[in-house]
PDB file of C-alpha atoms in Angstrom:
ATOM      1  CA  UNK J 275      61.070 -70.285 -13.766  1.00  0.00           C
ATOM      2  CA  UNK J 276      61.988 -66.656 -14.720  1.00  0.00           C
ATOM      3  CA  UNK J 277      59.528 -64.543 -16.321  1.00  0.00           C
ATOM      4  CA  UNK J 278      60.803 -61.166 -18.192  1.00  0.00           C
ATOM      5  CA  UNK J 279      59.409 -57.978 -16.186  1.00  0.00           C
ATOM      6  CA  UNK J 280      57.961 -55.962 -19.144  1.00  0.00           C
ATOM      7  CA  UNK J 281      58.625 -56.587 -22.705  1.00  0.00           C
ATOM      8  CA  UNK J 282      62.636 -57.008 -22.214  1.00  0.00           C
ATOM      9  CA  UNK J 283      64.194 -60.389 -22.151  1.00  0.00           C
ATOM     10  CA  UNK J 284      66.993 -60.415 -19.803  1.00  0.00           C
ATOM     11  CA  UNK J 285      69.589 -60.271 -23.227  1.00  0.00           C
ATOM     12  CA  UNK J 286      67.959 -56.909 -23.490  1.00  0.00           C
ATOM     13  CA  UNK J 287      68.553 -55.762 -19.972  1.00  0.00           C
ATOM     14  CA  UNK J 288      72.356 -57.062 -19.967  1.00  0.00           C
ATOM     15  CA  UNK J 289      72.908 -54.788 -23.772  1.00  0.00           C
ATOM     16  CA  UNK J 290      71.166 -51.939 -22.012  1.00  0.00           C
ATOM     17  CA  UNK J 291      72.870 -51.863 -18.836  1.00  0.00           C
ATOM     18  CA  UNK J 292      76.387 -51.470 -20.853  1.00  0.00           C
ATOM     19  CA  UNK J 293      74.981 -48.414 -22.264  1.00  0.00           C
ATOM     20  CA  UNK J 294      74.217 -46.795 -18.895  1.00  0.00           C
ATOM     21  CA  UNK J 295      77.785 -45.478 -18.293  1.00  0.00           C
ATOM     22  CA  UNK J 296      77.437 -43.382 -21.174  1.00  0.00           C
ATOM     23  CA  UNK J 297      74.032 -42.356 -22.104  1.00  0.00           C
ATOM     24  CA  UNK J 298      73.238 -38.812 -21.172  1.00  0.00           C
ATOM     25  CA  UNK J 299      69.822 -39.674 -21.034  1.00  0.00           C
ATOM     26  CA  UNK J 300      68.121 -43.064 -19.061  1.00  0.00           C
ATOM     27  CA  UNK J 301      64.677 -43.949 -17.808  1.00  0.00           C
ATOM     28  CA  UNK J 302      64.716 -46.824 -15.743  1.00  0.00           C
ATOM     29  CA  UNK J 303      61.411 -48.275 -14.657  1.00  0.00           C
ATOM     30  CA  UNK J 304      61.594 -51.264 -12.343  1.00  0.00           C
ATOM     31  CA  UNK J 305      58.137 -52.076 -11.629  1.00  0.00           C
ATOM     32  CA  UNK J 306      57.497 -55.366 -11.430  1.00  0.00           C
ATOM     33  CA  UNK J 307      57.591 -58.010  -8.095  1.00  0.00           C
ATOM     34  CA  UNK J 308      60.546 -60.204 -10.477  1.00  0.00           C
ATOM     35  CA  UNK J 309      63.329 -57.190  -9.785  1.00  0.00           C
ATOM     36  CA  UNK J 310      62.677 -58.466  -5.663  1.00  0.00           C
ATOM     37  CA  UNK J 311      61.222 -62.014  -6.064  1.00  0.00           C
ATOM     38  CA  UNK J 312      62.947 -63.678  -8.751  1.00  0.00           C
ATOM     39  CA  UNK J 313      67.249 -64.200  -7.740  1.00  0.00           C
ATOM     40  CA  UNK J 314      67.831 -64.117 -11.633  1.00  0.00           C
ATOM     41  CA  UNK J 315      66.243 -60.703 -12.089  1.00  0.00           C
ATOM     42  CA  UNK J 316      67.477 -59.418  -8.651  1.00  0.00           C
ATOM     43  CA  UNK J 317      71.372 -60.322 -10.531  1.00  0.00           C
ATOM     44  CA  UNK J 318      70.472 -57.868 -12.939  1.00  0.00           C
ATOM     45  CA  UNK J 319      68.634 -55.028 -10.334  1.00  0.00           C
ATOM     46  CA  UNK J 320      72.161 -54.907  -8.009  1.00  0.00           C
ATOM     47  CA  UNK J 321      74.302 -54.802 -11.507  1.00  0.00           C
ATOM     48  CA  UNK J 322      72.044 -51.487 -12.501  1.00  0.00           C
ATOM     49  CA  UNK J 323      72.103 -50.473  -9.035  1.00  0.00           C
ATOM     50  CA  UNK J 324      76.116 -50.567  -9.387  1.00  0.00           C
ATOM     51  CA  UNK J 325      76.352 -49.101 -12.675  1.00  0.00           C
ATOM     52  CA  UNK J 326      74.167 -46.313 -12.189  1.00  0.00           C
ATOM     53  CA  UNK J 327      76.201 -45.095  -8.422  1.00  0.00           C
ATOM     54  CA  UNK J 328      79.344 -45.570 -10.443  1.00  0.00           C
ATOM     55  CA  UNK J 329      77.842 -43.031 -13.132  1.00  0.00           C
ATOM     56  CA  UNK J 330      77.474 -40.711 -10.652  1.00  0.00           C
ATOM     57  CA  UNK J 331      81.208 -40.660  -9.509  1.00  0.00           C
ATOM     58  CA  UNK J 332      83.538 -38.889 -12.035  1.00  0.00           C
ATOM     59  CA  UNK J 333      81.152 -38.405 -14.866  1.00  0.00           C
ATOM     60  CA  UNK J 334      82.004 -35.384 -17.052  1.00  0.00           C
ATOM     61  CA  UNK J 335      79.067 -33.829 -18.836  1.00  0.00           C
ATOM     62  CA  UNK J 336      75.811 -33.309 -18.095  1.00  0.00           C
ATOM     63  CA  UNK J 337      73.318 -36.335 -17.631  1.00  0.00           C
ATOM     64  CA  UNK J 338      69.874 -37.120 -16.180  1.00  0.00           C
ATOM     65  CA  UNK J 339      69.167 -40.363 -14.478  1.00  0.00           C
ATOM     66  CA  UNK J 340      65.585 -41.245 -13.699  1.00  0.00           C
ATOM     67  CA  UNK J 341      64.205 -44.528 -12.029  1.00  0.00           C
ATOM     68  CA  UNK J 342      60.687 -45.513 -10.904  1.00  0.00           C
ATOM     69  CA  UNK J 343      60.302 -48.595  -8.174  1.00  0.00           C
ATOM     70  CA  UNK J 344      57.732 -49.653  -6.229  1.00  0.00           C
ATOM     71  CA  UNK J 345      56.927 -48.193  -2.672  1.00  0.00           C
ATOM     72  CA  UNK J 346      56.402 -51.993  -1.484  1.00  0.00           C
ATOM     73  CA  UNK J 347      55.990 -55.034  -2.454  1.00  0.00           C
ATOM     74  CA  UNK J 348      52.053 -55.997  -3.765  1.00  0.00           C
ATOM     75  CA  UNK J 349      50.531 -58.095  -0.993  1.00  0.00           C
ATOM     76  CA  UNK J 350      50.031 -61.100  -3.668  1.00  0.00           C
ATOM     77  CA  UNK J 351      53.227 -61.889  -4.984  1.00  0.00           C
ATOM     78  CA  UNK J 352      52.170 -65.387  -4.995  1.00  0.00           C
ATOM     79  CA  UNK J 353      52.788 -68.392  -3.094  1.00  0.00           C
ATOM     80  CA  UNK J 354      52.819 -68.615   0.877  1.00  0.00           C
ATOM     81  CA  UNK J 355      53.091 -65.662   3.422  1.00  0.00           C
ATOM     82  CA  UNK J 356      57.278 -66.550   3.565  1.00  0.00           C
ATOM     83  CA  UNK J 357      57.341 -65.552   0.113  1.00  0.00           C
ATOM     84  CA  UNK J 358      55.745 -62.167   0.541  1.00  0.00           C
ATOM     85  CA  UNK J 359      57.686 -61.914   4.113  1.00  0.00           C
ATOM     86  CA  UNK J 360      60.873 -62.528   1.907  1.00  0.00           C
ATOM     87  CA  UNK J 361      59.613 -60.217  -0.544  1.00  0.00           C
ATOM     88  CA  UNK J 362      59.100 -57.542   1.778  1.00  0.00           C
ATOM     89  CA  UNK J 363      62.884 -58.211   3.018  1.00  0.00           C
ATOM     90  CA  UNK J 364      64.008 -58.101  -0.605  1.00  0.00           C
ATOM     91  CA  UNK J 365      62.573 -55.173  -1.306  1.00  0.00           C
ATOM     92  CA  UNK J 366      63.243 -52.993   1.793  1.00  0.00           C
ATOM     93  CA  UNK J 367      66.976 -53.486   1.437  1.00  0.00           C
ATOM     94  CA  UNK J 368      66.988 -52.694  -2.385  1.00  0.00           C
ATOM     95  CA  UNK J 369      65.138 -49.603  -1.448  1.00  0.00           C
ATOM     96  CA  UNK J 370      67.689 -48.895   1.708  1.00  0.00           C
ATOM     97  CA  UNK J 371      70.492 -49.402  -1.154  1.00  0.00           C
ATOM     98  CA  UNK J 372      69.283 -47.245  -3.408  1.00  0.00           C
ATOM     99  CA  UNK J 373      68.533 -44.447  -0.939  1.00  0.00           C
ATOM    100  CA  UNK J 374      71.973 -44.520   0.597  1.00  0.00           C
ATOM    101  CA  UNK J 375      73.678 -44.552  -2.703  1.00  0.00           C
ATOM    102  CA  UNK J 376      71.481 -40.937  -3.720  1.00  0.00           C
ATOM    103  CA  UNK J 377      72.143 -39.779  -0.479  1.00  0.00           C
ATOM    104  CA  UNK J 378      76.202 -40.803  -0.871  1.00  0.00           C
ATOM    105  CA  UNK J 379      75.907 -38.977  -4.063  1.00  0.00           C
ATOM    106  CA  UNK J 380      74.723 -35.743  -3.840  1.00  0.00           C
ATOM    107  CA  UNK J 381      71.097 -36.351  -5.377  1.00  0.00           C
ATOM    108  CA  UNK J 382      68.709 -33.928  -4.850  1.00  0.00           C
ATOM    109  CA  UNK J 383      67.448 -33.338  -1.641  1.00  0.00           C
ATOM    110  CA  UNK J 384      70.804 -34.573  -0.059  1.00  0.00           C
ATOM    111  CA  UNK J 385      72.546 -33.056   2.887  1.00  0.00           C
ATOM    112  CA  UNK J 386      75.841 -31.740   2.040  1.00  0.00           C
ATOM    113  CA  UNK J 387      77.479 -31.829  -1.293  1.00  0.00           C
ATOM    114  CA  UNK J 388      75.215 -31.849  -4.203  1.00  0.00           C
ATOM    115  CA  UNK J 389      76.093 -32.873  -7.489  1.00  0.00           C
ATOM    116  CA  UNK J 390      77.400 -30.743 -10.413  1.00  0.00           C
ATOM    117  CA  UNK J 391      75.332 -28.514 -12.480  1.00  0.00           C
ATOM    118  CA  UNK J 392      73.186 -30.245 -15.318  1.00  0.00           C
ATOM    119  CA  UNK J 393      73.790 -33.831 -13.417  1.00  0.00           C
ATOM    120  CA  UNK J 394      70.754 -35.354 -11.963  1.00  0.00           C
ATOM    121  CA  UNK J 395      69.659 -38.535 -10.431  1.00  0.00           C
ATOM    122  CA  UNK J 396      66.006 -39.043  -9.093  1.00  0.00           C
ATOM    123  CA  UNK J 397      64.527 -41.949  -7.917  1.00  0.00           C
ATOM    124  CA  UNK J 398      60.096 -41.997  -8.093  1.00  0.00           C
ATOM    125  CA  UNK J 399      58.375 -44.616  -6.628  1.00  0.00           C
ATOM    126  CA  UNK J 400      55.037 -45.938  -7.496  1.00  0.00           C
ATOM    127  CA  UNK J 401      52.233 -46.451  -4.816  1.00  0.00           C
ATOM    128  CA  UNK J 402      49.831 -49.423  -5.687  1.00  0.00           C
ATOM    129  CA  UNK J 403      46.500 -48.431  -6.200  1.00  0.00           C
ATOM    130  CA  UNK J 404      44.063 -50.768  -3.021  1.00  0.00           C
ATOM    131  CA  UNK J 405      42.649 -53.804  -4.153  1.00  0.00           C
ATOM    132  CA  UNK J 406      39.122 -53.117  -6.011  1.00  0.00           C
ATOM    133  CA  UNK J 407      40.162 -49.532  -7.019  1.00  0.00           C
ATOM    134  CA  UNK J 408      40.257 -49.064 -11.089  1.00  0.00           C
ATOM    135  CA  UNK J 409      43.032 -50.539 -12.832  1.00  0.00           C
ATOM    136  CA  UNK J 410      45.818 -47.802 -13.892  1.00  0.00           C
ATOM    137  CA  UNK J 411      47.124 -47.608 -17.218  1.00  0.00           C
ATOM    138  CA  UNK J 412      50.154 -50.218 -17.596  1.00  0.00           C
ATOM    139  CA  UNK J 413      53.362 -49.187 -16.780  1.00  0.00           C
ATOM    140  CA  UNK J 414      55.928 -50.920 -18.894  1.00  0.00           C
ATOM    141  CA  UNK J 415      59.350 -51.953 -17.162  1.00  0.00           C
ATOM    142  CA  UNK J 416      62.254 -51.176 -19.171  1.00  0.00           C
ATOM    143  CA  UNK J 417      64.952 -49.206 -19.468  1.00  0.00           C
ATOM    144  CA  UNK J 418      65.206 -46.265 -22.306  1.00  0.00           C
ATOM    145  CA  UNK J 419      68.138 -44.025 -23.488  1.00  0.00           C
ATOM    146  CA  UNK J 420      67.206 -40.726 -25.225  1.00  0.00           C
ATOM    147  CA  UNK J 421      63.646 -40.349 -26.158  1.00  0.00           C
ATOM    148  CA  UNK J 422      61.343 -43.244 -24.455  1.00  0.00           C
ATOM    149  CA  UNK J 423      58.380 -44.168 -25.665  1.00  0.00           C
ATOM    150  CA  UNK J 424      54.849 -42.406 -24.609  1.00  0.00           C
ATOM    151  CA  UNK J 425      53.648 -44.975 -22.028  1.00  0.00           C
ATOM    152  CA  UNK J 426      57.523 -45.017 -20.084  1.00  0.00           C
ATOM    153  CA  UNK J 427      57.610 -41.221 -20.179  1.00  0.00           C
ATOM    154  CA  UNK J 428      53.432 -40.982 -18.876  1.00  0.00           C
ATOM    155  CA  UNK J 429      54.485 -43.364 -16.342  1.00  0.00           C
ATOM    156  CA  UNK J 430      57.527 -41.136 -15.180  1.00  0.00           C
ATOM    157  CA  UNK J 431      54.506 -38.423 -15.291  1.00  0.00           C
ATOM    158  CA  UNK J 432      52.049 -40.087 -13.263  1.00  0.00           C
ATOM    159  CA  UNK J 433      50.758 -38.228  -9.913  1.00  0.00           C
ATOM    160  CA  UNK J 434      50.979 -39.827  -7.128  1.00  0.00           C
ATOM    161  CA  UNK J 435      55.073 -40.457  -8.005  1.00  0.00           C
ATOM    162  CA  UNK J 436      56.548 -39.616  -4.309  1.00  0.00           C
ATOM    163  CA  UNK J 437      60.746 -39.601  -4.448  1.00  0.00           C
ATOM    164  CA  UNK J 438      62.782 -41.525  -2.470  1.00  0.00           C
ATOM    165  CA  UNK J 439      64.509 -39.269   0.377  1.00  0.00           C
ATOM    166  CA  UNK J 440      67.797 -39.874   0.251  1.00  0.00           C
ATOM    167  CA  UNK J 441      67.862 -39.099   4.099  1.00  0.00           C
ATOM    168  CA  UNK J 442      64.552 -40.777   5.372  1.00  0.00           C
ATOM    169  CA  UNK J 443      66.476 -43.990   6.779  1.00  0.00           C
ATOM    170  CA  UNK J 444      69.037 -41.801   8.528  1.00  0.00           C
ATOM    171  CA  UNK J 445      67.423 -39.685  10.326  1.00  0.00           C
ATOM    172  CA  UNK J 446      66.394 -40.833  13.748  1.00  0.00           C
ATOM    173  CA  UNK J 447      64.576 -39.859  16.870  1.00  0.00           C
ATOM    174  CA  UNK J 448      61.604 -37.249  17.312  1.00  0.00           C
ATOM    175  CA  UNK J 449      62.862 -35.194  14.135  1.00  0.00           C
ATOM    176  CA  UNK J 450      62.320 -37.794  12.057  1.00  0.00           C
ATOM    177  CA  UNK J 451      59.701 -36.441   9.604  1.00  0.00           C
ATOM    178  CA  UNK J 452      56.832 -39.629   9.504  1.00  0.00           C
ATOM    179  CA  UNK J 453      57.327 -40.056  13.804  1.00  0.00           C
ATOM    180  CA  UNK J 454      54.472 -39.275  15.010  1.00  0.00           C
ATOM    181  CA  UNK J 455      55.683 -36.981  17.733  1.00  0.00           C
ATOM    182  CA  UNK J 456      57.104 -34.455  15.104  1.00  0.00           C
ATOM    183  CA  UNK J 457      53.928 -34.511  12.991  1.00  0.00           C
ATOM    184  CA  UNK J 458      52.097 -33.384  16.187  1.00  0.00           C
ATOM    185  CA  UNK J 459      54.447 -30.283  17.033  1.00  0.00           C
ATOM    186  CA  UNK J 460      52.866 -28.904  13.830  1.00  0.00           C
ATOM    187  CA  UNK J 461      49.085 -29.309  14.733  1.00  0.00           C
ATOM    188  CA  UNK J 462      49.329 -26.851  18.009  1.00  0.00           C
TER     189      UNK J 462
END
């Protein structure tokens, strides 16, 4: 069974993703387990993933792409531990997409070229709050051209937001900036 991630029926998703080739403004937030869990909604994730690395190629005029994702998976996503183990899978190579396609074009905090002036793609993710801890406001998934509504655009505001390196998965050995080793050479 698929269930909608936010208020948008998949109909809505499909309209809006012709739109993002064009829109000089889009807030994409992508929430919710489905976009990793659910095959029907994970059709729909690699399409935006697609459209939105093909915006970046070519595209006269200024624009500003924003997206919010999870950090990782929730540990409930329901079902047996090989669903959350396939989860986890899901989720790490949608995030190792995503971070190679910023890093492929220019986003900021790339190595090498960066993208022309007034273009812009950033990718936030969202930390779950532990288990027990006070519920955060909702965060609604969807996907907004122009002026989004208050509760998309507080949710692109919310501390905590950390963005996706574009870099993090490519750089190896002691330099690598969460190995332990090179955290240490700064505590002497």
């Amino acid at each position: 069974m698929t269930t909608a991630p936010g208020p948008m029926t998949l109909a809505a998703w499909e309209q809006a993703l012709e739109r993002v080739t064009s829109a000089p403004d889009v807030l994409v937030i992508q929430v919710d387990p489905a976009w990793f869990t659910d095959p029907t909604w994970a059709d729909v994730r690699d399409g935006l993933d697609l459209l939105l690395f093909r915006r970046t190629f070519g595209a006269s005029g200024p624009f500003s792409l924003r997206r919010m994702m999870l950090y990782d998976p929730p540990s409930d996503t329901g079902g047996d531990a090989t669903r959350y183990q396939r989860a986890v899978a899901e989720h790490g190579e949608w995030t190792r997409r995503v971070r190679r396609q910023l890093a492929a074009c220019g986003a900021a905090g790339s190595a090498g070229k960066a993208m022309p002036a007034g273009q812009d793609y950033e990718v936030r993710q969202l930390i779950l709050d532990r288990v027990g801890a006070a519920q955060p406001p909702p965060i609604p998934d969807g996907i907004w051209f122009g002026n989004a509504p208050g509760t998309a655009t507080a949710a692109w505001a919310t501390p905590g937001l950390i963005p996706l390196d574009p870099h993090e998965d490519q750089i190896i050995g002691p330099h690598r900036d969460r190995n332990p080793l090179w955290q240490g050479a700064f505590l002497d």
